[in-house]
Amino acid sequence: MNLSVLTPKEVADALKVDEEVILELMDRGELRGFQAGHLWRTTQQFVEQFIQDQTKPEPQHVKANQSESRPEQADEKMGDLRSGWDRIDGGFRFGWPNMDEEVFDVAFARIVRRKGRNIPLVIGIGDRRAAGRVRRRAVVFWGVHPGTKSPLVEFAGANDFDDTKLMASVIKVDGRRHLAPADDLPEQYVDADLPIGVYNHVVTGPRAWDSQAVLAREDQLEVMATHALIRAQQKGLL
């Protein structure tokens, strides 16, 4: 039997991304694999299936609004993302690996122009327990609805959310390391002029991170999307 077993590093080298990206995909079950002892392994067949699953035609409404002469279209900045979102009627459910489905009762979708590409984003907003209590929560996904979605960043509602509608999302660097309050803010966040605070000053409770975070109101989809696109670039997806 020829299994063509591959290590995460071998897959990362072939796809020209960081090994951390592959490990996250396998942890979430998006790239099929198995554990030999404590080490993740996958197969050439699983990798080829993953690539096929991720290679999707553009939605018809996007094709209808594009012409062959627009490859040079300028990237959209944060201010451009305040409008143009399509509301997803009825929201949707998302199945996290080894967890119950999460219900997003409010959801939006949009195609964003970034790095010369059309990036499909979905933002789901719902309620889930975090830092010791049920909070309003938002997740930005790379993907389409209905279809495959890969989470990029998560926002949790502040303790005073009912009054402020404020949410916070931890900033990560170097794979999964959280950005400490004393660390220098990465250049992408400085250039984007995103609102920044300390996560556990906004979301207080058990297991609330002492890390720098992006702050956004529930209706500031442009801030959430910009944070997600920076994270996608850090992961090697852009």
PDB file of C-alpha atoms in Angstrom:
ATOM      1  CA  MET A   1       0.000   0.000   0.000  1.00  0.00           C
ATOM      2  CA  ASN A   2       1.391   3.419  -1.011  1.00  0.00           C
ATOM      3  CA  LEU A   3       0.025   5.998   1.429  1.00  0.00           C
ATOM      4  CA  SER A   4       2.284   8.897   0.337  1.00  0.00           C
ATOM      5  CA  VAL A   5       2.411  10.134   3.943  1.00  0.00           C
ATOM      6  CA  LEU A   6       3.450  13.778   4.337  1.00  0.00           C
ATOM      7  CA  THR A   7       4.556  15.850   7.324  1.00  0.00           C
ATOM      8  CA  PRO A   8       3.019  19.306   7.971  1.00  0.00           C
ATOM      9  CA  LYS A   9       6.364  20.885   7.009  1.00  0.00           C
ATOM     10  CA  GLU A  10       6.415  19.049   3.678  1.00  0.00           C
ATOM     11  CA  VAL A  11       2.877  20.245   2.930  1.00  0.00           C
ATOM     12  CA  ALA A  12       3.769  23.806   4.000  1.00  0.00           C
ATOM     13  CA  ASP A  13       6.830  23.830   1.729  1.00  0.00           C
ATOM     14  CA  ALA A  14       4.748  22.592  -1.207  1.00  0.00           C
ATOM     15  CA  LEU A  15       1.985  25.184  -0.650  1.00  0.00           C
ATOM     16  CA  LYS A  16       4.497  27.952   0.177  1.00  0.00           C
ATOM     17  CA  VAL A  17       2.977  28.821   3.566  1.00  0.00           C
ATOM     18  CA  ASP A  18       4.199  28.613   7.167  1.00  0.00           C
ATOM     19  CA  GLU A  19       4.060  25.208   8.849  1.00  0.00           C
ATOM     20  CA  GLU A  20       1.840  26.849  11.498  1.00  0.00           C
ATOM     21  CA  VAL A  21      -0.841  27.438   8.843  1.00  0.00           C
ATOM     22  CA  ILE A  22      -0.941  23.728   8.010  1.00  0.00           C
ATOM     23  CA  LEU A  23      -1.084  22.725  11.682  1.00  0.00           C
ATOM     24  CA  GLU A  24      -4.027  25.092  12.248  1.00  0.00           C
ATOM     25  CA  LEU A  25      -5.860  23.657   9.214  1.00  0.00           C
ATOM     26  CA  MET A  26      -5.342  20.136  10.554  1.00  0.00           C
ATOM     27  CA  ASP A  27      -6.358  21.119  14.094  1.00  0.00           C
ATOM     28  CA  ARG A  28      -9.621  22.528  12.698  1.00  0.00           C
ATOM     29  CA  GLY A  29     -10.241  19.477  10.534  1.00  0.00           C
ATOM     30  CA  GLU A  30     -10.142  21.454   7.278  1.00  0.00           C
ATOM     31  CA  LEU A  31      -7.149  19.466   6.038  1.00  0.00           C
ATOM     32  CA  ARG A  32      -7.686  15.794   6.810  1.00  0.00           C
ATOM     33  CA  GLY A  33      -4.932  14.058   8.688  1.00  0.00           C
ATOM     34  CA  PHE A  34      -4.071  11.688  11.504  1.00  0.00           C
ATOM     35  CA  GLN A  35      -1.813  11.638  14.535  1.00  0.00           C
ATOM     36  CA  ALA A  36       1.090   9.208  14.862  1.00  0.00           C
ATOM     37  CA  GLY A  37       1.819   9.499  18.556  1.00  0.00           C
ATOM     38  CA  HIS A  38       1.564  13.247  19.095  1.00  0.00           C
ATOM     39  CA  LEU A  39       2.666  14.211  15.576  1.00  0.00           C
ATOM     40  CA  TRP A  40       0.304  15.244  12.786  1.00  0.00           C
ATOM     41  CA  ARG A  41       0.594  13.502   9.423  1.00  0.00           C
ATOM     42  CA  THR A  42      -1.488  13.648   6.245  1.00  0.00           C
ATOM     43  CA  THR A  43      -1.427  12.064   2.787  1.00  0.00           C
ATOM     44  CA  GLN A  44      -0.980  13.336  -0.752  1.00  0.00           C
ATOM     45  CA  GLN A  45      -4.594  12.338  -1.474  1.00  0.00           C
ATOM     46  CA  PHE A  46      -5.894  14.459   1.438  1.00  0.00           C
ATOM     47  CA  VAL A  47      -3.804  17.454   0.337  1.00  0.00           C
ATOM     48  CA  GLU A  48      -5.029  17.191  -3.251  1.00  0.00           C
ATOM     49  CA  GLN A  49      -8.628  16.988  -1.989  1.00  0.00           C
ATOM     50  CA  PHE A  50      -8.070  20.056   0.209  1.00  0.00           C
ATOM     51  CA  ILE A  51      -6.737  22.055  -2.750  1.00  0.00           C
ATOM     52  CA  GLN A  52      -9.686  20.949  -4.888  1.00  0.00           C
ATOM     53  CA  ASP A  53     -12.155  21.948  -2.152  1.00  0.00           C
ATOM     54  CA  GLN A  54     -10.569  25.388  -1.811  1.00  0.00           C
ATOM     55  CA  THR A  55     -10.591  26.045  -5.557  1.00  0.00           C
ATOM     56  CA  LYS A  56     -14.064  27.448  -6.039  1.00  0.00           C
ATOM     57  CA  PRO A  57     -15.587  29.447  -8.870  1.00  0.00           C
ATOM     58  CA  GLU A  58     -16.443  33.027  -8.030  1.00  0.00           C
ATOM     59  CA  PRO A  59     -20.091  33.618  -7.102  1.00  0.00           C
ATOM     60  CA  GLN A  60     -22.201  34.520 -10.094  1.00  0.00           C
ATOM     61  CA  HIS A  61     -23.113  37.958  -8.726  1.00  0.00           C
ATOM     62  CA  VAL A  62     -19.394  38.764  -8.503  1.00  0.00           C
ATOM     63  CA  LYS A  63     -18.716  37.619 -12.058  1.00  0.00           C
ATOM     64  CA  ALA A  64     -21.588  39.716 -13.320  1.00  0.00           C
ATOM     65  CA  ASN A  65     -20.043  42.848 -11.800  1.00  0.00           C
ATOM     66  CA  GLN A  66     -16.541  42.250 -13.100  1.00  0.00           C
ATOM     67  CA  SER A  67     -15.048  42.786 -16.523  1.00  0.00           C
ATOM     68  CA  GLU A  68     -11.946  41.316 -18.116  1.00  0.00           C
ATOM     69  CA  SER A  69     -10.250  44.717 -17.898  1.00  0.00           C
ATOM     70  CA  ARG A  70     -10.228  45.047 -14.066  1.00  0.00           C
ATOM     71  CA  PRO A  71      -7.168  43.084 -12.823  1.00  0.00           C
ATOM     72  CA  GLU A  72      -5.518  46.406 -11.935  1.00  0.00           C
ATOM     73  CA  GLN A  73      -8.404  47.440  -9.658  1.00  0.00           C
ATOM     74  CA  ALA A  74      -7.037  49.174  -6.555  1.00  0.00           C
ATOM     75  CA  ASP A  75      -7.062  47.414  -3.202  1.00  0.00           C
ATOM     76  CA  GLU A  76      -9.827  48.518  -0.879  1.00  0.00           C
ATOM     77  CA  LYS A  77      -8.850  50.292   2.333  1.00  0.00           C
ATOM     78  CA  MET A  78     -10.689  50.166   5.641  1.00  0.00           C
ATOM     79  CA  GLY A  79     -12.876  53.172   4.810  1.00  0.00           C
ATOM     80  CA  ASP A  80     -14.039  51.436   1.629  1.00  0.00           C
ATOM     81  CA  LEU A  81     -15.358  48.508   3.669  1.00  0.00           C
ATOM     82  CA  ARG A  82     -17.985  50.450   5.589  1.00  0.00           C
ATOM     83  CA  SER A  83     -20.549  49.615   2.926  1.00  0.00           C
ATOM     84  CA  GLY A  84     -21.223  46.917   0.358  1.00  0.00           C
ATOM     85  CA  TRP A  85     -21.969  44.086   2.800  1.00  0.00           C
ATOM     86  CA  ASP A  86     -24.791  41.676   1.927  1.00  0.00           C
ATOM     87  CA  ARG A  87     -26.834  40.469   4.877  1.00  0.00           C
ATOM     88  CA  ILE A  88     -27.232  36.675   5.064  1.00  0.00           C
ATOM     89  CA  ASP A  89     -30.889  36.033   5.825  1.00  0.00           C
ATOM     90  CA  GLY A  90     -31.341  33.796   8.851  1.00  0.00           C
ATOM     91  CA  GLY A  91     -27.629  33.732   9.681  1.00  0.00           C
ATOM     92  CA  PHE A  92     -25.862  30.355   9.666  1.00  0.00           C
ATOM     93  CA  ARG A  93     -24.315  27.644  11.816  1.00  0.00           C
ATOM     94  CA  PHE A  94     -20.630  26.739  11.938  1.00  0.00           C
ATOM     95  CA  GLY A  95     -19.268  23.429  13.219  1.00  0.00           C
ATOM     96  CA  TRP A  96     -16.010  23.831  15.138  1.00  0.00           C
ATOM     97  CA  PRO A  97     -13.884  20.656  15.407  1.00  0.00           C
ATOM     98  CA  ASN A  98     -14.662  18.747  18.611  1.00  0.00           C
ATOM     99  CA  MET A  99     -17.264  21.355  19.620  1.00  0.00           C
ATOM    100  CA  ASP A 100     -20.968  21.961  19.207  1.00  0.00           C
ATOM    101  CA  GLU A 101     -22.150  24.050  16.288  1.00  0.00           C
ATOM    102  CA  GLU A 102     -22.056  27.781  16.875  1.00  0.00           C
ATOM    103  CA  VAL A 103     -25.131  29.759  15.848  1.00  0.00           C
ATOM    104  CA  PHE A 104     -24.632  33.145  14.204  1.00  0.00           C
ATOM    105  CA  ASP A 105     -28.024  34.841  14.160  1.00  0.00           C
ATOM    106  CA  VAL A 106     -26.672  37.867  12.261  1.00  0.00           C
ATOM    107  CA  ALA A 107     -24.298  37.480   9.339  1.00  0.00           C
ATOM    108  CA  PHE A 108     -22.854  39.444   6.420  1.00  0.00           C
ATOM    109  CA  ALA A 109     -20.820  38.611   3.303  1.00  0.00           C
ATOM    110  CA  ARG A 110     -18.660  40.682   0.994  1.00  0.00           C
ATOM    111  CA  ILE A 111     -15.939  40.328  -1.633  1.00  0.00           C
ATOM    112  CA  VAL A 112     -12.899  42.434  -0.668  1.00  0.00           C
ATOM    113  CA  ARG A 113     -10.153  43.480  -3.073  1.00  0.00           C
ATOM    114  CA  ARG A 114      -6.759  42.907  -1.458  1.00  0.00           C
ATOM    115  CA  LYS A 115      -3.270  42.139  -2.808  1.00  0.00           C
ATOM    116  CA  GLY A 116      -4.680  42.076  -6.327  1.00  0.00           C
ATOM    117  CA  ARG A 117      -7.185  39.351  -5.431  1.00  0.00           C
ATOM    118  CA  ASN A 118     -10.903  39.113  -4.711  1.00  0.00           C
ATOM    119  CA  ILE A 119     -11.184  37.768  -1.145  1.00  0.00           C
ATOM    120  CA  PRO A 120     -14.555  36.390   0.017  1.00  0.00           C
ATOM    121  CA  LEU A 121     -15.285  37.239   3.661  1.00  0.00           C
ATOM    122  CA  VAL A 122     -18.186  36.236   5.890  1.00  0.00           C
ATOM    123  CA  ILE A 123     -18.799  37.803   9.310  1.00  0.00           C
ATOM    124  CA  GLY A 124     -21.015  35.906  11.733  1.00  0.00           C
ATOM    125  CA  ILE A 125     -22.352  37.457  14.954  1.00  0.00           C
ATOM    126  CA  GLY A 126     -23.956  35.456  17.748  1.00  0.00           C
ATOM    127  CA  ASP A 127     -23.781  34.543  21.430  1.00  0.00           C
ATOM    128  CA  ARG A 128     -21.303  32.195  23.099  1.00  0.00           C
ATOM    129  CA  ARG A 129     -19.697  31.758  26.482  1.00  0.00           C
ATOM    130  CA  ALA A 130     -16.275  33.427  26.901  1.00  0.00           C
ATOM    131  CA  ALA A 131     -14.296  34.682  29.920  1.00  0.00           C
ATOM    132  CA  GLY A 132     -16.830  33.354  32.394  1.00  0.00           C
ATOM    133  CA  ARG A 133     -20.103  34.489  30.814  1.00  0.00           C
ATOM    134  CA  VAL A 134     -22.231  34.423  27.690  1.00  0.00           C
ATOM    135  CA  ARG A 135     -21.173  37.274  25.431  1.00  0.00           C
ATOM    136  CA  ARG A 136     -21.994  38.697  22.042  1.00  0.00           C
ATOM    137  CA  ARG A 137     -19.359  37.417  19.669  1.00  0.00           C
ATOM    138  CA  ALA A 138     -18.208  37.906  16.076  1.00  0.00           C
ATOM    139  CA  VAL A 139     -16.069  35.688  13.860  1.00  0.00           C
ATOM    140  CA  VAL A 140     -14.608  36.720  10.505  1.00  0.00           C
ATOM    141  CA  PHE A 141     -14.281  33.833   8.048  1.00  0.00           C
ATOM    142  CA  TRP A 142     -12.452  33.476   4.755  1.00  0.00           C
ATOM    143  CA  GLY A 143     -15.033  31.793   2.552  1.00  0.00           C
ATOM    144  CA  VAL A 144     -18.457  32.002   1.006  1.00  0.00           C
ATOM    145  CA  HIS A 145     -21.989  31.271   2.125  1.00  0.00           C
ATOM    146  CA  PRO A 146     -23.125  28.634   1.716  1.00  0.00           C
ATOM    147  CA  GLY A 147     -19.809  26.859   1.405  1.00  0.00           C
ATOM    148  CA  THR A 148     -16.484  26.250   3.098  1.00  0.00           C
ATOM    149  CA  LYS A 149     -15.464  28.838   5.695  1.00  0.00           C
ATOM    150  CA  SER A 150     -12.128  29.179   7.497  1.00  0.00           C
ATOM    151  CA  PRO A 151     -12.088  31.346  10.658  1.00  0.00           C
ATOM    152  CA  LEU A 152      -9.513  34.151  10.707  1.00  0.00           C
ATOM    153  CA  VAL A 153     -10.222  36.218  13.840  1.00  0.00           C
ATOM    154  CA  GLU A 154     -12.712  36.182  16.723  1.00  0.00           C
ATOM    155  CA  PHE A 155     -14.149  39.123  18.673  1.00  0.00           C
ATOM    156  CA  ALA A 156     -15.698  38.864  22.150  1.00  0.00           C
ATOM    157  CA  GLY A 157     -18.141  41.358  23.633  1.00  0.00           C
ATOM    158  CA  ALA A 158     -16.951  43.726  26.357  1.00  0.00           C
ATOM    159  CA  ASN A 159     -18.336  43.479  29.877  1.00  0.00           C
ATOM    160  CA  ASP A 160     -20.266  46.700  29.203  1.00  0.00           C
ATOM    161  CA  PHE A 161     -21.350  45.546  25.731  1.00  0.00           C
ATOM    162  CA  ASP A 162     -25.009  46.388  26.318  1.00  0.00           C
ATOM    163  CA  ASP A 163     -24.043  50.062  26.633  1.00  0.00           C
ATOM    164  CA  THR A 164     -21.040  50.340  24.296  1.00  0.00           C
ATOM    165  CA  LYS A 165     -21.555  47.497  21.750  1.00  0.00           C
ATOM    166  CA  LEU A 166     -17.744  47.138  21.958  1.00  0.00           C
ATOM    167  CA  MET A 167     -15.881  43.930  21.111  1.00  0.00           C
ATOM    168  CA  ALA A 168     -12.210  42.935  21.339  1.00  0.00           C
ATOM    169  CA  SER A 169     -10.034  40.535  19.338  1.00  0.00           C
ATOM    170  CA  VAL A 170      -6.542  39.438  20.401  1.00  0.00           C
ATOM    171  CA  ILE A 171      -3.654  40.376  18.079  1.00  0.00           C
ATOM    172  CA  LYS A 172      -1.387  37.438  17.296  1.00  0.00           C
ATOM    173  CA  VAL A 173       2.126  37.412  15.835  1.00  0.00           C
ATOM    174  CA  ASP A 174       4.656  34.700  14.968  1.00  0.00           C
ATOM    175  CA  GLY A 175       2.054  32.018  14.579  1.00  0.00           C
ATOM    176  CA  ARG A 176      -0.006  31.839  17.750  1.00  0.00           C
ATOM    177  CA  ARG A 177       1.897  34.176  20.103  1.00  0.00           C
ATOM    178  CA  HIS A 178      -0.272  36.904  21.573  1.00  0.00           C
ATOM    179  CA  LEU A 179       1.035  40.462  21.372  1.00  0.00           C
ATOM    180  CA  ALA A 180       1.840  41.589  24.931  1.00  0.00           C
ATOM    181  CA  PRO A 181       0.794  45.091  26.077  1.00  0.00           C
ATOM    182  CA  ALA A 182       4.426  46.263  26.083  1.00  0.00           C
ATOM    183  CA  ASP A 183       5.228  44.910  22.597  1.00  0.00           C
ATOM    184  CA  ASP A 184       5.520  47.168  19.561  1.00  0.00           C
ATOM    185  CA  LEU A 185       2.426  47.130  17.394  1.00  0.00           C
ATOM    186  CA  PRO A 186       3.059  45.392  14.027  1.00  0.00           C
ATOM    187  CA  GLU A 187       3.428  47.773  11.104  1.00  0.00           C
ATOM    188  CA  GLN A 188       0.269  46.518   9.371  1.00  0.00           C
ATOM    189  CA  TYR A 189      -1.872  47.576  12.335  1.00  0.00           C
ATOM    190  CA  VAL A 190      -0.158  50.957  12.552  1.00  0.00           C
ATOM    191  CA  ASP A 191      -0.670  51.593   8.825  1.00  0.00           C
ATOM    192  CA  ALA A 192      -4.333  50.565   9.024  1.00  0.00           C
ATOM    193  CA  ASP A 193      -4.901  52.905  11.995  1.00  0.00           C
ATOM    194  CA  LEU A 194      -7.033  50.312  13.781  1.00  0.00           C
ATOM    195  CA  PRO A 195      -8.380  51.076  17.262  1.00  0.00           C
ATOM    196  CA  ILE A 196      -6.209  49.176  19.770  1.00  0.00           C
ATOM    197  CA  GLY A 197      -6.608  48.372  23.455  1.00  0.00           C
ATOM    198  CA  VAL A 198      -5.742  45.675  25.998  1.00  0.00           C
ATOM    199  CA  TYR A 199      -8.036  42.663  25.791  1.00  0.00           C
ATOM    200  CA  ASN A 200      -8.551  42.026  29.517  1.00  0.00           C
ATOM    201  CA  HIS A 201      -9.244  45.717  30.124  1.00  0.00           C
ATOM    202  CA  VAL A 202     -12.302  45.304  27.914  1.00  0.00           C
ATOM    203  CA  VAL A 203     -13.213  41.634  28.343  1.00  0.00           C
ATOM    204  CA  THR A 204     -12.711  40.893  32.031  1.00  0.00           C
ATOM    205  CA  GLY A 205     -13.183  37.486  33.584  1.00  0.00           C
ATOM    206  CA  PRO A 206     -11.571  34.022  33.841  1.00  0.00           C
ATOM    207  CA  ARG A 207      -9.019  33.282  31.111  1.00  0.00           C
ATOM    208  CA  ALA A 208      -9.257  36.771  29.601  1.00  0.00           C
ATOM    209  CA  TRP A 209      -5.956  37.428  27.816  1.00  0.00           C
ATOM    210  CA  ASP A 210      -3.476  40.107  28.925  1.00  0.00           C
ATOM    211  CA  SER A 211      -2.763  40.974  25.287  1.00  0.00           C
ATOM    212  CA  GLN A 212      -3.138  43.804  22.837  1.00  0.00           C
ATOM    213  CA  ALA A 213      -6.396  43.644  20.917  1.00  0.00           C
ATOM    214  CA  VAL A 214      -8.308  45.274  18.083  1.00  0.00           C
ATOM    215  CA  LEU A 215     -11.443  47.038  19.322  1.00  0.00           C
ATOM    216  CA  ALA A 216     -14.610  47.298  17.225  1.00  0.00           C
ATOM    217  CA  ARG A 217     -18.255  48.047  17.785  1.00  0.00           C
ATOM    218  CA  GLU A 218     -20.705  45.373  16.658  1.00  0.00           C
ATOM    219  CA  ASP A 219     -21.558  47.424  13.572  1.00  0.00           C
ATOM    220  CA  GLN A 220     -17.947  48.204  12.560  1.00  0.00           C
ATOM    221  CA  LEU A 221     -17.608  45.429  10.013  1.00  0.00           C
ATOM    222  CA  GLU A 222     -14.814  47.340   8.272  1.00  0.00           C
ATOM    223  CA  VAL A 223     -12.611  47.155  11.399  1.00  0.00           C
ATOM    224  CA  MET A 224     -13.277  43.430  11.844  1.00  0.00           C
ATOM    225  CA  ALA A 225     -12.565  42.737   8.172  1.00  0.00           C
ATOM    226  CA  THR A 226      -9.318  44.731   8.168  1.00  0.00           C
ATOM    227  CA  HIS A 227      -8.059  42.862  11.246  1.00  0.00           C
ATOM    228  CA  ALA A 228      -8.952  39.551   9.561  1.00  0.00           C
ATOM    229  CA  LEU A 229      -7.117  40.453   6.352  1.00  0.00           C
ATOM    230  CA  ILE A 230      -3.965  41.357   8.300  1.00  0.00           C
ATOM    231  CA  ARG A 231      -4.203  38.009  10.078  1.00  0.00           C
ATOM    232  CA  ALA A 232      -4.632  36.229   6.733  1.00  0.00           C
ATOM    233  CA  GLN A 233      -1.491  37.928   5.446  1.00  0.00           C
ATOM    234  CA  GLN A 234       0.448  36.856   8.569  1.00  0.00           C
ATOM    235  CA  LYS A 235      -0.697  33.269   7.971  1.00  0.00           C
ATOM    236  CA  GLY A 236       0.589  33.340   4.410  1.00  0.00           C
ATOM    237  CA  LEU A 237      -2.891  33.231   2.868  1.00  0.00           C
ATOM    238  CA  LEU A 238      -2.374  36.570   1.100  1.00  0.00           C
TER     239      LEU A 238
END
